[in-house]
Amino acid sequence: MARAKSSTSTKETPAKPVHSHAHMPKPKVLFVASEVYPFAKTGGLADVVGALPHALLKLGCEVAVVMPKYKIISPEKYKLKYEINGLAVPMGMGDLNADVLSTRLGDTHAKVYFIQNDRYFDRDGLYGTPEGDYQDNAGRFAFFSRAVLELLRALDWYPDVLHLNDWQTGLIPAYLKTLYSDQTSFKQVKTLFTIHNMAYQGLFPKYILPMTGLRWEEFVHEKLEFYDQVNYLKSGLVYSDAISTVSPTYAAEIRTDEFGQGLQGVLNLRSSDLHGILNGIDYDEWNPATDKEIPAQYTVKNHDRKIESKIKLLHELGLEFKAQTPVIGLVSRLSDQKGLDLIAEAIEPFLAMDVQLVVLGTGDLRYHEMFEALKNRFPQKLSVNFKFDNRLAKLIYAGSDMFLMPSRFEPCGLGQLIAMKYGSIPLVRKTGGLSDTVENLSPEGKKGSGFVFENYKAEDLLFTIRRAVEAFHQPKIWKELVHRAMTKDFSWDASAKQYLELYRQIQRK
Ligand code: ADP
């Protein structure tokens, strides 16, 4: 498995000798992201940027985080303090203003900064409403990106590495390599751009370019231009000093036509700067031994207590509890990426089996409609919950026997990692991070931590569900399987060390 590789690079070059860094000062890192747990979250990105800084602090790095101040972030709850009033942010059409607020990251001394501009961020959603994306996202995230650089100038604090995440931060390396290139204080500031999902690129009509402040000479095929549009993700890939993505397998996949989403050429040009580092999960947050949201805490030693969560979950959702019927959880964005079209194709024979399916998620309207219609036909087998709800998510991880994640593509995936920790056996397709983290149950049942199928076909999904249900009815095999899944270690420690090593590599550039 790719996870076993010690190198973070996708290249097959021999590993460089490991130097002792014991006496080197640890890099100063600023994380820049559009969502950070617990302040604002729509998916795995928030989990990663909420957790990785903690792991790096433990390794001795100086860390700070910056994100937009959305409406849902309560100043009272997070004790936000004004850091800077009226920071001037030069945009193409003149200066805009940002206020900068701050708080502490958890109970650490590290700071989280919030860029506040009510016109851009005082809205209900992060990127849009259920009806669609906000029309001014190009302006919102160009402004955010530029404000981050102006914040550093105002603080007179220059990190060694700007750790940027996804398209919302993609213009930052472009600004650094153009408008800021002759500012001496920024000369030593290097950028690492992390891709959490190639499918979201921040594509905008070219007429927005002057608003960003960047010049038309950047709007060429080698740089920002992508089929006559401005592509913020491409900007991150082209101008950053190094690129990473969130699993070794996805790092290799995105260089191919099938997964590159049109940017495989750019990634191949930068293959020597492209790294794959697997996400971890924060076991302080995701741990059935300490989870207050579930009725009975448990560890690998007494995981039969999961049954209390199963009873509570089914009761709460109005489904009858039957110990012998496996409950299958699905906590996910309801989109094609997550395999929802495959589930749609397989759903009738799937629900004809003796199973109960519990769905929590929001997403494409057609999947809302599909589940809504099925609910009436299978009232005792299916519960659908169209909302974003952390508490219910945890009860599903704890109260389900299996966790369904048949993604078409998956950069890393956190659902399967959380599920394993809670003893819910993942049922996944062999792609991206799923293939790096879930091992198929061996034929004799002695090895593996889940059920894995390869081809993106409804019949293969169904075959795998059947295989899982059969294994569920073999108590000894199932118990050992749960044991192996729960004892897998996907904590951040190992991955944070790989990031630290990568920061050092970038600093030497
Ligand atoms: P994504 O591609 O959406 O980022 P990941 O598997 O990497 O997928 O991360 C998804 C994260 O969001 C997990 O922590 C999962 O539990 C959570 N999540 C997804 N949908 C919901 C929901 N409707 N309610 C609560 N949590 C959710």
XYZ file of C-alpha atoms and ligand atoms in Angstrom:
536
model
C 0.000 0.000 0.000
C 1.152 3.505 -0.732
C 0.881 4.400 2.959
C 3.813 2.159 3.656
C 6.124 4.381 1.593
C 8.322 6.454 3.816
C 8.884 9.140 1.202
C 6.246 11.810 0.809
C 7.177 12.390 -2.803
C 5.383 10.616 -5.610
C 8.649 10.327 -7.491
C 10.472 7.038 -7.415
C 13.779 8.710 -6.579
C 15.934 7.329 -3.772
C 15.290 9.011 -0.434
C 17.797 11.687 0.517
C 19.856 10.986 3.638
C 18.022 12.094 6.737
C 19.789 14.979 8.497
C 19.481 15.534 12.165
C 17.410 18.670 12.684
C 17.590 18.584 16.447
C 19.323 21.966 16.677
C 17.639 23.734 13.792
C 15.013 26.308 14.719
C 11.530 25.016 13.917
C 9.773 26.756 11.025
C 7.172 29.448 11.623
C 4.027 28.488 9.731
C 0.880 30.428 8.915
C -2.081 28.301 7.852
C -4.441 30.035 5.465
C -7.812 28.411 4.831
C -11.418 29.254 4.069
C -12.718 26.961 6.824
C -11.287 25.794 10.123
C -12.907 23.556 12.735
C -14.526 24.470 15.137
C -15.204 27.958 13.756
C -16.690 27.051 10.365
C -16.903 23.715 8.599
C -18.411 22.273 5.454
C -16.075 19.295 5.074
C -12.729 17.655 5.678
C -10.688 20.799 4.966
C -11.930 22.333 8.225
C -11.007 19.190 10.168
C -7.493 19.202 8.735
C -6.761 22.878 9.386
C -8.366 22.560 12.821
C -6.084 19.678 13.799
C -2.734 19.822 11.979
C -1.615 23.094 13.673
C -1.993 21.385 17.061
C 0.216 18.505 15.959
C 2.841 20.946 14.649
C 2.767 22.921 17.900
C 3.569 19.678 19.698
C 6.588 19.313 17.429
C 7.767 22.777 18.498
C 6.741 24.846 15.451
C 5.455 28.390 15.789
C 1.997 28.314 14.225
C -0.828 30.727 13.432
C -4.017 30.352 11.424
C -6.039 32.830 9.372
C -9.544 32.521 7.926
C -12.490 34.763 6.982
C -14.843 36.011 9.708
C -18.144 34.515 8.598
C -21.472 35.380 10.155
C -21.757 31.998 11.932
C -18.586 32.653 13.945
C -19.815 34.058 17.216
C -17.504 36.746 18.700
C -18.854 35.984 22.190
C -18.477 32.207 21.977
C -14.894 32.427 20.729
C -13.936 35.551 22.698
C -12.772 37.368 19.584
C -10.672 40.475 20.143
C -10.013 43.288 17.719
C -6.433 43.061 16.518
C -6.448 45.670 13.746
C -9.098 48.170 12.745
C -9.370 49.355 9.170
C -6.553 47.444 7.499
C -6.269 48.814 3.960
C -6.389 46.031 1.378
C -5.413 47.242 -2.092
C -7.560 45.667 -4.776
C -7.677 46.419 -8.481
C -10.419 48.994 -8.097
C -8.933 50.714 -5.057
C -8.539 50.007 -1.367
C -11.049 47.946 0.594
C -11.012 47.713 4.376
C -10.639 44.728 6.638
C -10.861 44.504 10.387
C -8.777 41.732 11.885
C -9.990 39.853 14.943
C -8.212 37.109 16.792
C -8.543 34.385 19.382
C -6.455 31.496 20.684
C -6.316 28.153 18.948
C -8.012 25.870 21.497
C -6.115 26.051 24.768
C -2.785 26.789 23.100
C -0.911 30.081 22.812
C -1.217 29.987 18.994
C -3.377 32.639 17.345
C -6.243 32.378 14.929
C -6.862 35.550 12.910
C -10.177 36.386 11.274
C -10.439 38.722 8.298
C -13.636 40.686 8.695
C -15.426 42.537 5.931
C -19.174 42.535 6.304
C -19.941 43.146 2.662
C -18.112 39.942 1.731
C -18.456 37.626 4.708
C -21.450 38.586 6.844
C -23.728 36.045 5.148
C -25.351 32.774 6.101
C -23.239 30.454 3.946
C -19.502 30.049 3.455
C -19.475 29.772 -0.338
C -23.130 30.065 -1.305
C -26.671 28.949 -0.569
C -28.375 25.649 -1.492
C -29.444 27.414 -4.702
C -25.875 28.007 -5.816
C -22.521 29.682 -5.245
C -22.318 33.362 -4.400
C -21.787 35.427 -7.540
C -18.910 37.392 -6.057
C -16.725 34.503 -4.809
C -13.874 35.678 -7.067
C -13.863 39.006 -5.229
C -14.423 37.520 -1.788
C -11.413 35.218 -1.916
C -9.122 37.562 -3.851
C -9.823 40.074 -1.096
C -9.199 37.465 1.611
C -5.902 36.445 -0.016
C -4.672 39.987 -0.369
C -5.768 40.818 3.177
C -3.652 37.956 4.541
C -0.503 39.464 3.010
C -1.389 42.936 4.247
C -1.991 41.473 7.705
C 1.569 40.140 7.784
C 2.896 43.566 6.862
C 0.786 45.191 9.556
C 1.940 42.689 12.183
C 5.494 42.815 10.880
C 5.473 39.031 11.307
C 6.796 37.006 8.415
C 6.410 33.232 8.647
C 8.876 30.878 6.979
C 6.053 29.014 5.295
C 2.591 30.067 4.235
C 0.642 26.825 4.236
C -2.190 27.493 1.773
C -5.242 25.342 1.244
C -7.449 24.964 -1.814
C -8.528 27.445 -4.467
C -9.729 30.100 -2.029
C -6.066 30.791 -1.203
C -4.691 30.140 -4.704
C -3.960 33.779 -5.558
C -1.573 34.240 -2.630
C 1.451 32.671 -4.377
C 0.642 34.721 -7.489
C 0.600 37.942 -5.451
C 3.895 36.999 -3.788
C 5.622 36.255 -7.082
C 4.339 39.447 -8.741
C 3.055 42.428 -6.752
C 5.097 41.600 -3.628
C 8.237 40.242 -5.299
C 10.432 43.234 -4.546
C 9.405 43.578 -0.895
C 12.423 42.297 1.026
C 10.444 41.131 4.055
C 8.555 38.655 1.897
C 11.651 37.253 0.200
C 12.111 34.439 2.728
C 8.394 33.589 2.887
C 7.844 30.302 1.053
C 4.535 28.781 0.047
C 3.181 25.250 0.302
C -0.106 24.818 -1.525
C -2.229 21.850 -0.388
C -4.919 20.441 -2.646
C -7.842 18.991 -0.719
C -9.941 18.416 -3.827
C -9.087 18.951 -7.510
C -12.768 19.190 -8.394
C -13.168 22.643 -6.853
C -11.033 25.086 -8.781
C -12.408 28.607 -8.396
C -13.049 29.217 -12.102
C -14.160 32.722 -13.038
C -14.735 34.737 -16.208
C -11.666 36.658 -17.284
C -13.258 40.052 -16.744
C -12.677 39.593 -12.996
C -8.891 39.722 -13.439
C -8.439 43.508 -13.047
C -10.375 43.355 -9.763
C -7.711 41.002 -8.311
C -5.008 43.588 -8.942
C -3.003 41.102 -11.027
C -1.891 42.183 -14.486
C -3.001 40.790 -17.842
C 0.499 39.435 -18.496
C -0.319 36.767 -15.882
C -3.352 35.701 -17.916
C -1.492 33.244 -20.124
C -1.745 29.502 -20.507
C 1.419 28.887 -18.438
C -0.056 30.841 -15.525
C -3.599 31.861 -14.566
C -5.489 31.205 -17.769
C -7.560 28.044 -18.121
C -9.706 27.778 -21.254
C -10.130 31.542 -21.357
C -11.103 31.751 -17.684
C -9.203 32.651 -14.521
C -8.466 29.551 -12.434
C -7.541 30.206 -8.772
C -6.508 26.591 -8.138
C -4.190 26.648 -11.119
C -2.668 29.837 -9.718
C -1.849 27.943 -6.513
C -0.270 25.115 -8.503
C 1.773 27.351 -10.784
C 3.185 29.973 -8.412
C 3.670 28.082 -5.126
C 7.076 26.795 -4.047
C 5.747 23.293 -3.384
C 2.466 21.444 -3.715
C 0.991 18.706 -1.627
C -2.171 16.716 -1.541
C -3.777 14.661 1.154
C -2.834 11.092 0.279
C -0.026 9.411 -1.661
C -2.417 7.638 -4.008
C -4.312 10.843 -4.881
C -0.953 12.553 -5.508
C -0.284 9.970 -8.204
C -3.859 9.894 -9.514
C -4.155 13.648 -10.147
C -1.339 13.464 -12.662
C -3.582 11.371 -14.915
C -6.349 12.418 -17.319
C -8.919 10.513 -15.263
C -8.385 12.437 -12.014
C -6.523 15.621 -12.964
C -9.674 17.612 -13.768
C -7.868 19.278 -16.661
C -4.845 20.302 -14.571
C -2.847 17.075 -14.930
C -0.472 18.816 -17.355
C 0.390 21.511 -14.808
C 0.878 18.873 -12.121
C 3.146 16.820 -14.334
C 5.280 19.865 -15.022
C 5.644 20.270 -11.269
C 5.933 16.582 -10.416
C 9.210 17.007 -8.534
C 7.488 19.503 -6.205
C 4.351 17.425 -5.689
C 3.971 15.458 -2.452
C 1.307 13.223 -0.944
C 0.879 13.299 2.832
C -2.001 11.397 4.343
C -4.449 13.289 6.566
C -4.828 12.184 10.132
C -7.719 12.719 12.489
C -7.764 14.427 15.838
C -8.378 11.717 18.425
C -9.181 14.340 21.064
C -12.189 15.194 18.942
C -13.028 11.766 17.477
C -12.795 9.174 20.190
C -15.569 6.866 21.430
C -13.779 6.562 24.775
C -14.353 10.247 25.567
C -17.181 11.281 23.226
C -19.865 13.110 25.200
C -22.357 12.946 22.339
C -22.879 9.192 22.626
C -24.839 7.439 25.368
C -22.111 5.009 26.446
C -18.399 5.564 25.897
C -16.366 2.560 24.768
C -12.915 1.430 23.766
C -11.661 -1.516 21.777
C -11.906 -3.605 24.975
C -15.636 -3.132 25.457
C -16.904 -2.227 22.018
C -20.041 -4.291 22.600
C -21.232 -1.075 24.282
C -21.645 0.344 20.788
C -25.042 -1.293 21.001
C -26.261 1.495 23.281
C -25.487 4.019 20.563
C -27.237 1.799 18.031
C -30.359 1.634 20.197
C -30.353 5.392 20.787
C -29.712 6.192 17.128
C -32.545 4.002 15.860
C -34.924 5.188 18.542
C -34.171 8.818 17.782
C -34.699 8.271 14.066
C -37.872 6.236 14.507
C -36.475 2.919 13.265
C -37.000 -0.376 15.055
C -33.933 -1.841 16.762
C -33.036 -5.375 15.705
C -29.718 -6.647 17.009
C -29.265 -9.002 14.060
C -29.818 -6.352 11.397
C -26.734 -4.364 10.473
C -27.084 -0.589 10.478
C -25.171 1.089 7.662
C -24.227 4.762 8.094
C -23.694 7.350 5.373
C -22.417 10.754 6.541
C -21.478 12.652 3.457
C -22.008 15.399 0.966
C -24.672 13.984 -1.332
C -22.762 14.276 -4.595
C -21.510 12.117 -7.440
C -17.984 12.343 -6.039
C -19.115 10.429 -2.978
C -20.600 7.610 -5.069
C -24.205 8.718 -4.716
C -24.991 7.874 -8.343
C -23.744 4.346 -7.688
C -25.861 4.080 -4.545
C -28.860 5.360 -6.524
C -28.362 2.609 -9.079
C -28.034 -0.096 -6.437
C -30.568 1.198 -3.939
C -33.515 -1.128 -4.604
C -31.671 -4.451 -4.246
C -29.623 -2.844 -1.459
C -32.694 -2.052 0.624
C -34.206 -5.426 -0.208
C -31.488 -6.942 1.992
C -31.934 -7.218 5.740
C -30.195 -3.921 6.523
C -31.035 -0.453 7.819
C -29.529 2.594 6.147
C -29.059 5.874 8.006
C -28.196 8.882 5.856
C -26.933 12.264 7.075
C -25.968 14.831 4.495
C -26.844 17.632 2.174
C -26.048 18.117 -1.460
C -27.503 17.647 -4.918
C -31.228 18.151 -5.139
C -31.771 14.945 -7.097
C -30.370 12.877 -4.226
C -32.575 14.705 -1.753
C -35.528 13.820 -3.950
C -34.414 10.228 -4.408
C -34.048 9.565 -0.677
C -37.243 11.444 0.088
C -39.172 9.130 -2.270
C -37.483 5.985 -0.936
C -38.213 6.929 2.656
C -41.906 6.437 2.075
C -41.374 3.055 0.465
C -38.917 1.714 3.056
C -40.002 3.442 6.282
C -38.443 0.811 8.544
C -35.209 0.487 6.614
C -34.189 3.991 5.783
C -33.718 7.215 7.709
C -32.694 10.346 5.831
C -31.542 13.536 7.491
C -30.799 16.481 5.235
C -28.767 18.690 7.513
C -25.292 19.332 8.824
C -25.222 18.061 12.374
C -22.055 17.151 14.280
C -23.890 15.494 17.131
C -25.924 13.198 14.897
C -22.800 12.441 12.840
C -21.077 11.150 15.970
C -24.099 9.087 16.985
C -24.110 7.517 13.516
C -20.382 6.694 13.621
C -20.919 5.057 17.028
C -24.318 3.495 16.374
C -23.704 2.004 12.932
C -22.117 -1.349 12.181
C -20.817 -0.322 8.776
C -19.990 2.944 7.062
C -20.651 3.412 3.368
C -18.204 5.466 1.278
C -18.119 4.222 -2.335
C -16.488 7.382 -3.719
C -15.788 7.885 -7.399
C -12.654 9.746 -6.307
C -11.449 10.611 -2.818
C -8.461 12.860 -2.069
C -8.142 11.394 1.436
C -11.503 11.022 3.104
C -11.982 11.411 6.822
C -15.285 9.598 7.203
C -13.675 6.173 6.870
C -10.975 7.071 9.418
C -13.519 8.286 11.956
C -15.700 5.238 11.287
C -12.823 2.831 11.976
C -12.060 4.557 15.259
C -15.720 4.116 16.270
C -15.725 0.447 15.207
C -18.012 1.026 12.224
C -16.560 -1.000 9.380
C -15.899 1.032 6.229
C -17.217 -0.166 2.912
C -15.259 1.773 0.303
C -14.106 1.923 -3.275
C -10.406 1.541 -3.954
C -9.485 5.090 -4.869
C -7.307 7.901 -3.482
C -7.027 8.026 0.282
C -9.569 5.233 0.690
C -7.131 2.887 -0.964
C -4.329 4.122 1.332
C -6.290 3.634 4.550
C -8.723 0.717 4.250
C -7.525 -2.828 3.727
C -9.933 -5.365 2.311
C -11.012 -8.231 4.570
C -9.016 -11.263 3.473
C -10.931 -14.355 2.278
C -10.278 -16.287 5.490
C -11.250 -13.197 7.525
C -7.977 -12.848 9.406
C -6.658 -9.615 7.871
C -8.084 -6.287 6.791
C -10.047 -3.427 8.291
C -12.967 -3.047 5.901
C -14.509 -3.973 2.573
C -12.977 -2.641 -0.611
C -14.142 -2.925 -4.217
C -12.435 -1.682 -7.331
C -14.729 -1.047 -10.253
C -17.167 1.824 -10.142
C -20.127 -0.432 -10.856
C -23.410 -0.906 -9.014
C -23.110 -4.708 -9.159
C -19.672 -4.564 -7.508
C -21.031 -2.306 -4.778
C -23.925 -4.709 -4.169
C -21.613 -7.718 -4.110
C -19.490 -5.955 -1.485
C -22.475 -5.019 0.675
C -23.560 -8.668 0.573
C -20.068 -9.774 1.555
C -20.136 -7.329 4.487
C -23.570 -8.492 5.657
C -22.408 -12.114 5.548
C -19.326 -11.288 7.612
C -21.531 -9.406 10.086
C -23.354 -12.671 10.776
C -20.103 -14.437 11.660
C -19.517 -13.049 15.168
C -15.918 -14.161 15.595
C -14.774 -12.745 12.259
C -16.737 -9.538 12.865
C -15.373 -9.015 16.351
C -11.801 -9.373 15.151
C -12.508 -7.067 12.222
C -13.863 -4.374 14.544
C -10.838 -4.864 16.758
C -8.413 -4.352 13.874
C -10.289 -1.286 12.587
C -10.437 0.364 16.017
C -6.751 -0.118 16.718
C -5.531 1.417 13.440
C -3.593 4.588 14.145
C -4.438 7.566 11.954
C -3.404 10.203 14.453
C -1.693 13.317 13.120
C 1.695 12.576 14.680
C 3.237 10.749 11.734
C 1.823 13.103 9.102
C 2.809 16.240 11.031
C 6.412 15.010 11.007
C 6.211 14.635 7.243
C 4.907 18.203 6.912
C 7.709 19.470 9.117
C 10.237 17.730 6.894
C 8.567 19.207 3.816
C 8.591 22.755 5.303
C 12.333 22.358 5.828
C 12.813 21.224 2.270
C 10.877 24.266 1.034
C 12.887 26.628 3.248
C 16.076 25.382 1.592
C 14.763 26.331 -1.879
P -15.246 16.022 2.162
O -14.875 15.675 0.751
O -16.692 16.413 2.263
O -14.326 16.990 2.803
P -14.236 14.093 4.125
O -14.538 12.644 4.339
O -12.805 14.460 3.921
O -15.152 14.622 2.931
O -14.738 14.930 5.389
C -16.082 15.042 5.692
C -16.207 15.562 7.117
O -17.452 16.243 7.235
C -16.230 14.465 8.154
O -15.770 14.994 9.391
C -17.731 14.130 8.241
O -18.077 13.528 9.461
C -18.312 15.517 8.115
N -19.676 15.604 7.556
C -20.050 15.426 6.264
N -21.390 15.636 6.123
C -21.848 15.950 7.355
C -23.144 16.297 7.876
N -24.218 16.361 7.089
N -23.249 16.575 9.192
C -22.149 16.524 10.005
N -20.918 16.209 9.574
C -20.753 15.932 8.268
